[in-house]
Tab-separated table of C-alpha atoms in Angstrom:
chain	number	residue	atom	x	y	z
A	1	MET	CA	72.339	-91.567	169.778
A	2	TYR	CA	70.418	-90.373	166.684
A	3	ASP	CA	66.804	-89.467	167.813
A	4	PRO	CA	64.352	-90.566	165.168
A	5	PRO	CA	61.448	-88.213	164.124
A	6	VAL	CA	57.939	-88.946	165.114
A	7	SER	CA	57.260	-90.277	161.730
A	8	SER	CA	59.323	-90.956	158.405
A	9	SER	CA	59.050	-93.039	155.382
A	10	ILE	CA	61.054	-94.363	152.409
A	11	ASP	CA	59.870	-96.108	149.318
A	12	LEU	CA	62.070	-98.269	147.032
A	13	SER	CA	61.149	-99.836	143.615
A	14	ILE	CA	63.522	-102.612	142.197
A	15	PRO	CA	63.317	-104.665	138.908
A	16	SER	CA	61.755	-108.091	139.714
A	17	GLU	CA	64.947	-109.792	139.349
A	18	LEU	CA	66.965	-112.279	141.636
A	19	GLY	CA	69.672	-110.127	143.286
A	20	TYR	CA	68.040	-106.819	143.489
A	21	GLU	CA	66.580	-107.937	146.844
A	22	ARG	CA	69.945	-107.104	148.487
A	23	VAL	CA	69.635	-103.429	147.460
A	24	VAL	CA	66.494	-103.578	149.318
A	25	ARG	CA	68.102	-105.368	152.418
A	26	GLU	CA	70.848	-102.742	152.637
A	27	ALA	CA	68.496	-99.607	152.343
A	28	VAL	CA	65.997	-101.114	154.769
A	29	ALA	CA	68.800	-102.120	157.186
A	30	SER	CA	70.194	-98.534	156.905
A	31	PHE	CA	66.803	-97.050	157.796
A	32	ALA	CA	66.250	-99.150	160.651
A	33	HIS	CA	69.703	-98.448	162.008
A	34	ARG	CA	68.873	-94.678	161.857
A	35	LEU	CA	65.721	-95.124	163.826
A	36	GLY	CA	67.667	-96.818	166.454
A	37	PHE	CA	66.919	-100.532	166.096
A	38	ALA	CA	69.333	-102.842	167.714
A	39	THR	CA	71.809	-104.542	165.321
A	40	GLU	CA	70.285	-108.115	166.059
A	41	ARG	CA	66.917	-106.801	165.278
A	42	VAL	CA	68.140	-105.043	162.034
A	43	GLU	CA	69.726	-108.588	161.178
A	44	ASP	CA	66.221	-110.244	161.707
A	45	LEU	CA	64.577	-107.537	159.257
A	46	LYS	CA	67.289	-107.958	156.676
A	47	THR	CA	66.306	-111.552	156.495
A	48	ALA	CA	62.707	-111.073	156.553
A	49	VAL	CA	62.764	-108.486	153.954
A	50	SER	CA	65.100	-110.543	151.697
A	51	GLU	CA	62.633	-113.557	151.962
A	52	ALA	CA	59.675	-111.300	151.193
A	53	CYS	CA	61.424	-109.825	148.236
A	54	LEU	CA	62.401	-113.188	146.898
A	55	ASN	CA	58.781	-114.523	147.303
A	56	ALA	CA	57.469	-111.259	145.403
A	57	ILE	CA	60.050	-111.884	142.514
A	58	GLU	CA	59.677	-115.726	142.182
A	59	HIS	CA	56.000	-116.420	143.245
A	60	GLY	CA	53.898	-113.102	142.912
A	61	ASN	CA	55.830	-111.920	139.919
A	62	ALA	CA	56.443	-115.425	138.596
A	63	GLN	CA	59.926	-114.366	137.541
A	64	THR	CA	58.454	-112.450	134.578
A	65	PRO	CA	61.083	-109.891	133.197
A	66	GLY	CA	60.096	-106.325	133.097
A	67	LEU	CA	58.073	-106.340	136.410
A	68	ARG	CA	58.596	-104.444	139.579
A	69	VAL	CA	58.588	-104.979	143.233
A	70	ASP	CA	57.849	-101.830	145.363
A	71	VAL	CA	58.849	-101.591	149.095
A	72	THR	CA	57.558	-99.089	151.304
A	73	CYS	CA	58.904	-98.467	155.041
A	74	VAL	CA	56.980	-96.528	157.406
A	75	TRP	CA	58.187	-95.517	160.965
A	76	ASP	CA	55.265	-94.278	163.029
A	77	GLY	CA	57.210	-93.324	166.164
A	78	SER	CA	57.543	-96.764	167.770
A	79	GLY	CA	57.336	-99.344	165.251
A	80	LEU	CA	58.444	-99.855	161.528
A	81	THR	CA	56.266	-101.480	158.955
A	82	VAL	CA	57.786	-102.679	155.868
A	83	CYS	CA	55.419	-103.516	152.993
A	84	VAL	CA	56.559	-105.482	149.875
A	85	GLN	CA	54.257	-105.639	146.940
A	86	ASP	CA	54.289	-107.332	143.697
A	87	GLN	CA	52.246	-107.195	140.555
A	88	GLY	CA	50.336	-110.252	141.409
A	89	LEU	CA	50.712	-112.419	138.462
A	90	ARG	CA	50.142	-115.236	140.809
A	91	PRO	CA	48.125	-114.713	144.027
A	92	TYR	CA	49.610	-116.325	147.203
A	93	SER	CA	47.360	-118.040	149.763
A	94	GLY	CA	49.616	-116.616	152.666
A	95	HIS	CA	49.600	-120.291	153.960
A	96	VAL	CA	52.544	-121.120	156.263
A	97	THR	CA	53.878	-124.403	156.174
A	98	PRO	CA	55.420	-125.357	159.393
A	99	GLY	CA	56.968	-128.869	158.572
A	100	ILE	CA	60.456	-127.976	159.643
A	101	GLU	CA	61.048	-131.568	161.113
A	102	GLN	CA	59.907	-133.201	157.822
A	103	ARG	CA	62.226	-130.943	155.817
A	104	LEU	CA	64.942	-131.897	158.319
A	105	ARG	CA	64.287	-135.653	157.770
A	106	GLY	CA	64.573	-135.068	154.197
A	107	ASP	CA	60.716	-135.931	153.749
A	108	ALA	CA	59.963	-132.547	152.124
A	109	PRO	CA	62.034	-130.190	149.826
A	110	PRO	CA	64.168	-127.652	151.861
A	111	ARG	CA	62.545	-124.572	149.963
A	112	GLY	CA	59.539	-122.976	150.748
A	113	LEU	CA	60.248	-121.677	154.248
A	114	GLY	CA	60.353	-117.998	153.554
A	115	LEU	CA	57.151	-117.238	155.118
A	116	TYR	CA	57.543	-119.478	158.105
A	117	LEU	CA	60.885	-117.647	158.594
A	118	ILE	CA	59.413	-114.248	158.338
A	119	THR	CA	56.699	-115.083	161.044
A	120	GLN	CA	59.577	-116.078	163.372
A	121	LEU	CA	61.544	-112.932	162.902
A	122	VAL	CA	59.139	-109.986	162.811
A	123	ASP	CA	56.687	-109.020	165.567
A	124	ALA	CA	53.716	-109.075	163.226
A	125	CYS	CA	53.026	-109.955	159.393
A	126	GLY	CA	50.338	-110.821	157.162
A	127	PHE	CA	48.908	-110.149	153.807
A	128	LYS	CA	46.850	-106.992	152.657
A	129	LEU	CA	44.672	-106.368	149.663
A	130	SER	CA	46.221	-103.884	147.308
A	131	SER	CA	43.975	-101.537	144.884
A	132	ASN	CA	45.970	-102.885	141.748
A	133	GLY	CA	45.687	-106.596	142.642
A	134	GLY	CA	49.324	-107.240	143.629
A	135	ASN	CA	50.170	-109.330	146.789
A	136	VAL	CA	51.239	-107.193	149.671
A	137	LEU	CA	53.121	-108.527	152.549
A	138	TYR	CA	53.587	-106.337	155.453
A	139	MET	CA	56.084	-106.997	158.445
A	140	CYS	CA	55.964	-104.949	161.407
A	141	MET	CA	58.846	-104.737	163.878
A	142	ARG	CA	58.639	-102.564	167.391
A	143	ARG	CA	61.572	-100.879	168.628
A	144	CYS	CA	62.765	-102.156	171.886
A	145	PRO	CA	64.720	-99.605	173.879
A	146	ARG	CA	68.549	-100.081	173.554
A	147	ALA	CA	70.228	-101.535	176.554
B	1	MET	CA	55.838	-94.066	142.966
B	2	ALA	CA	53.974	-94.040	139.674
B	3	ASP	CA	55.792	-90.571	138.509
B	4	VAL	CA	58.585	-92.496	136.877
B	5	SER	CA	58.125	-94.453	133.554
B	6	HIS	CA	59.881	-98.094	133.491
B	7	ASN	CA	60.767	-98.483	129.924
B	8	ALA	CA	64.068	-99.848	130.699
B	9	GLY	CA	65.470	-101.949	127.695
B	10	PRO	CA	66.518	-105.601	128.188
B	11	VAL	CA	69.997	-104.377	129.308
B	12	GLU	CA	68.925	-101.510	131.676
B	13	ARG	CA	67.592	-101.901	135.040
B	14	VAL	CA	66.226	-99.060	137.391
B	15	VAL	CA	66.186	-98.950	141.273
B	16	GLU	CA	64.112	-95.959	142.611
B	17	LEU	CA	64.558	-94.739	145.953
B	18	HIS	CA	62.286	-91.984	147.690
B	19	LEU	CA	63.820	-90.245	150.854
B	20	PRO	CA	62.479	-87.634	153.260
B	21	SER	CA	64.447	-84.286	153.186
B	22	ARG	CA	66.092	-84.787	156.389
B	23	LEU	CA	69.759	-84.962	156.936
B	24	GLY	CA	71.176	-88.409	157.690
B	25	TYR	CA	68.825	-90.170	155.247
B	26	GLU	CA	71.348	-89.880	152.461
B	27	LYS	CA	73.040	-92.916	154.434
B	28	VAL	CA	70.063	-95.080	153.184
B	29	ALA	CA	70.791	-94.329	149.534
B	30	MET	CA	74.660	-94.570	149.937
B	31	ASP	CA	74.049	-98.062	151.313
B	32	ALA	CA	71.565	-99.062	148.563
B	33	ALA	CA	73.796	-97.675	145.873
B	34	ALA	CA	76.833	-99.331	147.452
B	35	SER	CA	75.325	-102.706	147.497
B	36	LEU	CA	74.461	-102.375	143.784
B	37	ALA	CA	77.769	-101.140	142.599
B	38	ARG	CA	79.481	-103.900	144.401
B	39	ARG	CA	77.176	-106.493	142.747
B	40	MET	CA	78.116	-105.021	139.335
B	41	GLY	CA	81.837	-105.458	140.114
B	42	PHE	CA	82.920	-101.911	141.027
B	43	SER	CA	86.325	-101.903	143.247
B	44	ALA	CA	85.995	-100.937	146.666
B	45	ASP	CA	87.596	-97.411	146.090
B	46	ARG	CA	85.222	-96.658	143.368
B	47	VAL	CA	82.414	-97.726	145.647
B	48	ASP	CA	83.620	-95.295	148.177
B	49	ALA	CA	83.817	-92.452	145.573
B	50	LEU	CA	80.225	-93.188	144.609
B	51	ARG	CA	79.226	-93.157	148.308
B	52	THR	CA	80.591	-89.712	148.685
B	53	ALA	CA	79.365	-88.274	145.576
B	54	LEU	CA	76.153	-89.466	146.317
B	55	ALA	CA	76.078	-88.122	150.011
B	56	GLU	CA	77.196	-84.678	148.756
B	57	ALA	CA	74.267	-84.802	145.973
B	58	ILE	CA	71.538	-85.721	148.366
B	59	THR	CA	72.920	-83.394	151.040
B	60	ASN	CA	72.646	-80.362	148.450
B	61	ALA	CA	69.224	-81.529	147.450
B	62	ILE	CA	67.933	-81.504	151.172
B	63	GLU	CA	69.690	-78.408	152.066
B	64	HIS	CA	69.368	-76.135	148.972
B	65	GLY	CA	66.717	-77.462	146.401
B	66	ASN	CA	64.263	-78.578	149.293
B	67	ALA	CA	65.351	-76.149	151.768
B	68	HIS	CA	65.179	-78.657	154.720
B	69	ASP	CA	61.464	-78.932	154.129
B	70	ALA	CA	60.770	-82.593	155.685
B	71	GLN	CA	57.667	-82.997	153.695
B	72	MET	CA	59.424	-82.816	150.453
B	73	ARG	CA	61.252	-85.902	149.241
B	74	VAL	CA	64.424	-86.427	147.433
B	75	LEU	CA	64.216	-89.126	144.460
B	76	VAL	CA	67.327	-91.115	143.818
B	77	MET	CA	67.337	-93.228	140.653
B	78	LEU	CA	70.152	-95.902	140.102
B	79	THR	CA	70.478	-97.108	136.477
B	80	VAL	CA	72.348	-100.169	135.909
B	81	ARG	CA	73.915	-100.699	132.365
B	82	PRO	CA	76.268	-103.204	131.190
B	83	SER	CA	79.381	-100.956	131.525
B	84	GLU	CA	78.173	-98.083	133.769
B	85	LEU	CA	76.050	-97.116	136.528
B	86	VAL	CA	73.922	-93.938	136.241
B	87	VAL	CA	72.912	-92.126	139.432
B	88	SER	CA	70.289	-89.157	139.454
B	89	VAL	CA	69.383	-87.288	142.274
B	90	ALA	CA	66.368	-84.869	141.914
B	91	ASP	CA	64.779	-82.461	144.493
B	92	GLN	CA	61.511	-80.676	144.449
B	93	GLY	CA	63.391	-77.576	143.655
B	94	ARG	CA	62.103	-74.876	145.814
B	95	LYS	CA	65.366	-73.070	145.243
B	96	PRO	CA	66.807	-73.420	141.888
B	97	LEU	CA	70.550	-74.119	141.505
B	98	MET	CA	72.414	-70.617	140.892
B	99	PRO	CA	75.156	-70.639	138.202
B	100	ALA	CA	77.558	-69.452	140.647
B	101	HIS	CA	77.306	-72.714	142.758
B	102	LEU	CA	78.770	-74.523	139.649
B	103	SER	CA	81.714	-72.368	139.245
B	104	PRO	CA	85.064	-73.284	140.834
B	105	PRO	CA	85.154	-74.084	144.333
B	106	PRO	CA	86.422	-71.689	147.155
B	107	THR	CA	90.110	-71.959	147.591
B	108	ILE	CA	91.392	-73.414	151.026
B	109	GLU	CA	92.894	-70.013	151.748
B	110	GLU	CA	89.394	-68.534	151.590
B	111	SER	CA	87.972	-71.365	153.509
B	112	PHE	CA	90.357	-70.722	156.352
B	113	THR	CA	89.012	-67.115	156.722
B	114	ARG	CA	85.205	-67.690	155.819
B	115	GLY	CA	82.679	-68.767	158.504
B	116	ASP	CA	81.045	-70.794	156.062
B	117	LYS	CA	83.005	-74.129	155.172
B	118	GLY	CA	80.635	-75.331	152.597
B	119	GLY	CA	80.742	-74.882	148.972
B	120	TRP	CA	83.073	-77.915	148.035
B	121	GLY	CA	80.252	-80.523	147.243
B	122	ILE	CA	79.660	-79.866	143.450
B	123	TRP	CA	83.674	-79.731	143.199
B	124	LEU	CA	83.854	-83.037	144.769
B	125	ILE	CA	81.353	-84.646	142.749
B	126	ARG	CA	82.940	-83.555	139.607
B	127	GLU	CA	86.291	-85.138	140.734
B	128	LEU	CA	84.922	-88.301	141.945
B	129	MET	CA	82.477	-89.111	138.967
B	130	ASP	CA	83.239	-89.846	135.441
B	131	GLU	CA	80.390	-87.726	134.121
B	132	VAL	CA	78.349	-84.983	135.757
B	133	GLU	CA	75.459	-83.110	134.481
B	134	PHE	CA	72.875	-80.594	135.933
B	135	THR	CA	69.485	-80.465	134.666
B	136	THR	CA	65.901	-79.885	135.624
B	137	ALA	CA	63.945	-82.918	136.966
B	138	PRO	CA	60.743	-83.826	135.304
B	139	SER	CA	59.087	-82.637	138.606
B	140	GLY	CA	60.522	-79.247	137.867
B	141	GLY	CA	63.386	-79.652	140.518
B	142	ASN	CA	67.021	-79.514	140.476
B	143	GLN	CA	68.630	-82.751	139.090
B	144	VAL	CA	71.909	-84.061	139.102
B	145	ARG	CA	72.852	-86.849	137.026
B	146	MET	CA	76.211	-88.812	137.809
B	147	VAL	CA	77.638	-91.689	135.665
B	148	ILE	CA	80.411	-93.979	136.935
B	149	HIS	CA	82.137	-96.129	134.582
B	150	LEU	CA	82.788	-100.075	135.071
B	151	GLU	CA	86.377	-100.416	134.043
B	152	LYS	CA	87.442	-103.838	133.052
B	153	GLN	CA	89.625	-105.628	135.601
B	154	SER	CA	93.069	-106.384	134.068
């Protein structure tokens, strides 16, 4: 098995347009796989990262052409932290709506579960302040030893 | 990531990727570029050609330009245009590319007798990509710019 270094990082920057989140998803998956994460965890991370990028594009950058989404992935030797940053046209509250039952009953729109999904898929996540006013969503995943 | 301007026109989109200078990380760029190329409509064999050319270019940047210094970075820029994908790979250039490296590759016969089996990367990149150009990156390092044209499906 590939023995990951003590620390390592990659940075990505994409146009703030729907569809480009797939490029981030593949790059992050490839990085996590190299670091020795189990396939199942890599799949969870892919979904979480896609949701975070979609939020950045749709909400933080309000689907404005010409803006960017920046993604940094830092491995510290035991965990991977992925930060997704937009340019903060709209601030997010970070409020997670847990109304899954309501949505299943059709009493609420099916969209808007991105943050809830992220909280379920990664080991820790939250919002950080950014110096340039953008929203920064961080997601951490610890690496469990492979069976 | 503030070293590159984003004056992309309405029909040009840029994806940037910064990697550590460590062998194996070329895979991250290969997967990202393949995802983008598939989305643009490139056929599976063209996507494979792109993956191989990109792997060679990044390996050169890590091994030669950045001389395996893990503190140095490799910058990969993928520029999406309506009819082509432009891929540039830049290192931080401790070792400039020698003109001899751009000359014809060693022959198969030579390779059998030489201890070093390398030296085919640039030849391979030229074979696989539609346009290839070796320049100096804005950061002063080596840069290879490769273009792959999107052929219309008949």
